[in-house]
PDB file of C-alpha atoms in Angstrom:
ATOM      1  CA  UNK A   1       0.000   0.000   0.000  1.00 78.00           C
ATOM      2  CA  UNK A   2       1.116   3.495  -0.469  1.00 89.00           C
ATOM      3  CA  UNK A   3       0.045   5.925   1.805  1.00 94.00           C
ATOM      4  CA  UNK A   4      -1.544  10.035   0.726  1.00 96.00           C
ATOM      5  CA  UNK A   5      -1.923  13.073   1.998  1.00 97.00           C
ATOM      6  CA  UNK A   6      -4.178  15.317   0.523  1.00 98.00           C
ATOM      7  CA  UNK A   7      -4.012  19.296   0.860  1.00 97.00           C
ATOM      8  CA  UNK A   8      -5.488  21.880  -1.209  1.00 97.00           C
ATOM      9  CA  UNK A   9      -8.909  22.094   0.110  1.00 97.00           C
ATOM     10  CA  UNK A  10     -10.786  25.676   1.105  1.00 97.00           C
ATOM     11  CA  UNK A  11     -13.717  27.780   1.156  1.00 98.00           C
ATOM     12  CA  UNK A  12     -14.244  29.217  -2.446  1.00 98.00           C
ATOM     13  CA  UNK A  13     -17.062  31.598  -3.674  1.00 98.00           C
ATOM     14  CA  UNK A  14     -19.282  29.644  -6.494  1.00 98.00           C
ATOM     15  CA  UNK A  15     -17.824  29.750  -9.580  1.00 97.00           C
ATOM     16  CA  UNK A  16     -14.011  29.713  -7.927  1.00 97.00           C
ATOM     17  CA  UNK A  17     -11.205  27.231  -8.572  1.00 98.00           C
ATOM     18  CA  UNK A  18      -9.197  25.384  -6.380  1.00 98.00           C
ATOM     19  CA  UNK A  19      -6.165  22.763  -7.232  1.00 98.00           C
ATOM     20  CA  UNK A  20      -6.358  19.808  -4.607  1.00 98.00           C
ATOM     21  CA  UNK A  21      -3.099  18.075  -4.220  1.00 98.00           C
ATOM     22  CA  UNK A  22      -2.284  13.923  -3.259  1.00 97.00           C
ATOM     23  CA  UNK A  23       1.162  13.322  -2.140  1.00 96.00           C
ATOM     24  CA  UNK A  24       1.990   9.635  -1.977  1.00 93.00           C
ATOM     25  CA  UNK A  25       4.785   7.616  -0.450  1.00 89.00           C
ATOM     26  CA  UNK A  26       5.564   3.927   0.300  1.00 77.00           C
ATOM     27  CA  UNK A  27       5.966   2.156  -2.653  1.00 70.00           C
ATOM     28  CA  UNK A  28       6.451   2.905  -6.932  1.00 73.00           C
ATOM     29  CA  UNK A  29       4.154   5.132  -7.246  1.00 72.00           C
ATOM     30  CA  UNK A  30       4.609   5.064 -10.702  1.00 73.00           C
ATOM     31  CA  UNK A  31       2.469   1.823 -11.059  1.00 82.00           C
ATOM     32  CA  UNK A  32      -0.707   2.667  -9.242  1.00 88.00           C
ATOM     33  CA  UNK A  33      -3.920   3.912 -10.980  1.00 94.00           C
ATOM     34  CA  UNK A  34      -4.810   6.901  -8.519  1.00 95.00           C
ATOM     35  CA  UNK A  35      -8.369   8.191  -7.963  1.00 97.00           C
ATOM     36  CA  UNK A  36     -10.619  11.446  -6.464  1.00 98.00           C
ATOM     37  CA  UNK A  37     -13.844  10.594  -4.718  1.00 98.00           C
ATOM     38  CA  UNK A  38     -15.983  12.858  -2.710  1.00 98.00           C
ATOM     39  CA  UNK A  39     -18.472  12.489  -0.154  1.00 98.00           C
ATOM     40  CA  UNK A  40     -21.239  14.816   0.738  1.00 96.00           C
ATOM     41  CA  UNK A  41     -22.838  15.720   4.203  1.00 92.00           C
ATOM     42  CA  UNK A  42     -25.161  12.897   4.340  1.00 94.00           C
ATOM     43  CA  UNK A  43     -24.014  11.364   0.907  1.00 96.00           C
ATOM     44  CA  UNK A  44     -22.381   8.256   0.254  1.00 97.00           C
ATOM     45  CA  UNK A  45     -19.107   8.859  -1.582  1.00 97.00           C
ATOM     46  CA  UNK A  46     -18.859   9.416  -4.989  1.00 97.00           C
ATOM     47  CA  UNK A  47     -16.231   9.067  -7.837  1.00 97.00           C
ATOM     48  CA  UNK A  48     -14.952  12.096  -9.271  1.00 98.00           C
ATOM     49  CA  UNK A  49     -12.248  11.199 -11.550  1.00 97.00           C
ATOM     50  CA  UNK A  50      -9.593   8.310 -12.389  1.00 96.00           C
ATOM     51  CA  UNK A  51      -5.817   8.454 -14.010  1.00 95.00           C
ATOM     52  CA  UNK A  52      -3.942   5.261 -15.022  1.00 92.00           C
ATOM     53  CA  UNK A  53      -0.107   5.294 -13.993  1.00 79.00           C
ATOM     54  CA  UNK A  54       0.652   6.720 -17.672  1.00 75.00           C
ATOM     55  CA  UNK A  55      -1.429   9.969 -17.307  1.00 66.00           C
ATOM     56  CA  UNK A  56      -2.072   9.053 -20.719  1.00 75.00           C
ATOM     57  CA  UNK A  57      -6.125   7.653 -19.881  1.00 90.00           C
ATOM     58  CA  UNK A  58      -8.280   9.228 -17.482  1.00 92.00           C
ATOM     59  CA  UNK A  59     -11.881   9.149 -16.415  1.00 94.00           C
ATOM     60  CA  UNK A  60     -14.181  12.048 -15.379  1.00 94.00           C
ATOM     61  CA  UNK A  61     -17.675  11.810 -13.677  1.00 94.00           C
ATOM     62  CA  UNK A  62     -19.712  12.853 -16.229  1.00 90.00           C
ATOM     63  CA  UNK A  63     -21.504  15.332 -13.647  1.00 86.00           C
ATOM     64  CA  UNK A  64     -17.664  17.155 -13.481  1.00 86.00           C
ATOM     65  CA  UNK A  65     -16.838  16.688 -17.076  1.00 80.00           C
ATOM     66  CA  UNK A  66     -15.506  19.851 -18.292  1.00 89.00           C
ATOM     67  CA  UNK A  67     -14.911  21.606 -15.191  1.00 96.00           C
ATOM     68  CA  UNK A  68     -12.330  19.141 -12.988  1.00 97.00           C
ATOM     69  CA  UNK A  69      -9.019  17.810 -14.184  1.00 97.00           C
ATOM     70  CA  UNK A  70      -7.060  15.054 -12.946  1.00 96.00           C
ATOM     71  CA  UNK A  71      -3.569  14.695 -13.542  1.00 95.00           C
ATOM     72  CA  UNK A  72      -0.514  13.190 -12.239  1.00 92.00           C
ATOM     73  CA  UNK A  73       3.587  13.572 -11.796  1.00 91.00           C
ATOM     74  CA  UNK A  74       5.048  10.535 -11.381  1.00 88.00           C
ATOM     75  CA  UNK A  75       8.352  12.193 -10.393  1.00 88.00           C
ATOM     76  CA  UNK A  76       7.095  14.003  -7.672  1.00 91.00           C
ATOM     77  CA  UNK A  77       4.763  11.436  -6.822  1.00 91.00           C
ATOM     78  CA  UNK A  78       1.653  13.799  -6.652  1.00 93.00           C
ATOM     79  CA  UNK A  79      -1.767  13.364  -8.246  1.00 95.00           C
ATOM     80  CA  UNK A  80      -3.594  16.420  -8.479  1.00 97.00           C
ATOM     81  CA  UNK A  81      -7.482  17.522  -9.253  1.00 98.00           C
ATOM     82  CA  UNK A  82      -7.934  21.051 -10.779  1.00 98.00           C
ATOM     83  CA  UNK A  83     -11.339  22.577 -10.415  1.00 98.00           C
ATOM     84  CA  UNK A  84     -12.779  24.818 -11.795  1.00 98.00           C
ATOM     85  CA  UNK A  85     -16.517  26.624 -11.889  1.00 97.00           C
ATOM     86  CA  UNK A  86     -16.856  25.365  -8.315  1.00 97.00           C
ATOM     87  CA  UNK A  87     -20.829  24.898  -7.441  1.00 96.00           C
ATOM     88  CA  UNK A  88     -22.148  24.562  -4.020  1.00 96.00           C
ATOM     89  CA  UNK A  89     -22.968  21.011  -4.825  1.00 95.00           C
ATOM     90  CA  UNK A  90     -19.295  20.435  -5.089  1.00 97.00           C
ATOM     91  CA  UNK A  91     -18.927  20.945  -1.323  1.00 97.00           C
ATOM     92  CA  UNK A  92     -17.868  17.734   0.185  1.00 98.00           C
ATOM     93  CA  UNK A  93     -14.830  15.914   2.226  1.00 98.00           C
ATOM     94  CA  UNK A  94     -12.545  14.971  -0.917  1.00 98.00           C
ATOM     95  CA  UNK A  95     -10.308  11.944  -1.122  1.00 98.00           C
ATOM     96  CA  UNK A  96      -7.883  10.376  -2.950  1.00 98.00           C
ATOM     97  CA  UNK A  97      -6.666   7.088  -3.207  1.00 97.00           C
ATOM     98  CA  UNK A  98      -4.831   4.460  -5.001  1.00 95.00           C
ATOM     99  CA  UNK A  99      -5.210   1.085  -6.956  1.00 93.00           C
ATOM    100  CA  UNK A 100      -2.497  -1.202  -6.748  1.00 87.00           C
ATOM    101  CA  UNK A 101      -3.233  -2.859  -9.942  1.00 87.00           C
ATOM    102  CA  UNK A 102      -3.815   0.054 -12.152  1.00 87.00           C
ATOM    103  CA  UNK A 103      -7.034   0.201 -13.330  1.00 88.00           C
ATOM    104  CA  UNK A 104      -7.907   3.348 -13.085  1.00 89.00           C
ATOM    105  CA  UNK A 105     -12.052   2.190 -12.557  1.00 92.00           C
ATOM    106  CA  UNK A 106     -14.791   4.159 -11.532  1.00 94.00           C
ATOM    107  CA  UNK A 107     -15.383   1.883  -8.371  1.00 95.00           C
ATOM    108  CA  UNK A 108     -14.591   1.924  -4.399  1.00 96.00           C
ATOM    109  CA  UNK A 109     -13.777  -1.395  -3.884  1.00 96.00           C
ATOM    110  CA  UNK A 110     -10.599  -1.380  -6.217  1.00 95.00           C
ATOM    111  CA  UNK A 111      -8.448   1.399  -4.223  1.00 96.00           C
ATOM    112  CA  UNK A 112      -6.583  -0.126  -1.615  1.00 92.00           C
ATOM    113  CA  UNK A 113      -5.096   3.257  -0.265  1.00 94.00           C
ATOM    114  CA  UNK A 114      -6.954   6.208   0.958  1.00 97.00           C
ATOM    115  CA  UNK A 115      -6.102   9.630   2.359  1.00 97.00           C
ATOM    116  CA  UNK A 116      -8.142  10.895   5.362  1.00 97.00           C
ATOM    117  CA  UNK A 117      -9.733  14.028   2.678  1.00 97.00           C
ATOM    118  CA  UNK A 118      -9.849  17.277   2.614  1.00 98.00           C
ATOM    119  CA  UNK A 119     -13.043  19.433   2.993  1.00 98.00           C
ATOM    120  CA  UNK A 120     -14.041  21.560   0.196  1.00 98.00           C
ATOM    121  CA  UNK A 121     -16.462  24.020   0.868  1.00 98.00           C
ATOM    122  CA  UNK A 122     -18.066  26.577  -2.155  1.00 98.00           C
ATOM    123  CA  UNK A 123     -20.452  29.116  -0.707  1.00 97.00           C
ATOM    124  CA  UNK A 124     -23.484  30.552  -3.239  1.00 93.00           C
TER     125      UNK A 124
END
C-alpha cells in the first residue's frame, strides 16, 4: 500500500477554482492507478475522476466533465485535481486514493489506499 496526503482544500465563492493536491509515499508510485472521490454531508461517496499510472487515460464523472481535471507527476509522486466553476454542490470531504493494480475504474472497492480528505467548501 502506499500511503496520501491530501491538501489543497478551502472555502471558495461559487464559480471559484481550487487545485487539490495527493502526495503519496511507500511504494512505486509510478504503477498505481490513482483516484478522487468525494463524499457529501449525508451522501455516500462518490467518484470524481480516475488516471492510469501513464497519465495518458483518465476518467471524469460525467456530472464534473468539463470543469475538474485530474492529472498526475510521477516524479514528484503527486496526483492532483484542478477545479474549476466550483458549485455549491461540489462541497464535500474529498479523497484520494490508489489502486495497486492500475485500473484506473470508476469503483470503491478497487483502491486499496486512501487519504483521510480534505473538505471543500463553495459558498453561493
Amino acid at each position: 500500500q502506499v500511503q496520501l496526503v491530501e491538501s489543497g482544500g478551502g472555502l471558495v465563492q461559487a464559480g471559484g477554482s481550487l487545485r487539490l493536491s495527493c502526495a503519496a509515499s511507500g511504494r512505486t508510485f509510478s504503477n498505481y492507478a490513482m483516484g478522487w472521490f468525494r463524499q457529501a454531508p449525508g451522501k455516500e461517496r462518490e467518484f470524481v475522476a480516475a488516471i492510469k499510472w501513464s497519465a495518458g487515460y483518465t476518467y471524469h464523472a460525467d456530472s464534473q466533465k468539463g470543469r475538474f481535471t485530474i492529472s498526475r507527476d510521477n516524479a514528484k509522486n503527486m496526483v492532483y485535481l484542478q477545479m474549476n466553476s466550483l458549485k455549491p454542490e461540489d462541497t464535500a470531504v474529498y479523497y484520494c486514493a490508489a489502486d495497486g493494480r492500475g485500473r484506473g475504474s470508476p469503483l470503491e472497492r478497487y483502491y486499496d489506499s486512501w487519504g483521510q480528505g480534505t473538505q471543500v467548501t463553495v459558498s453561493s
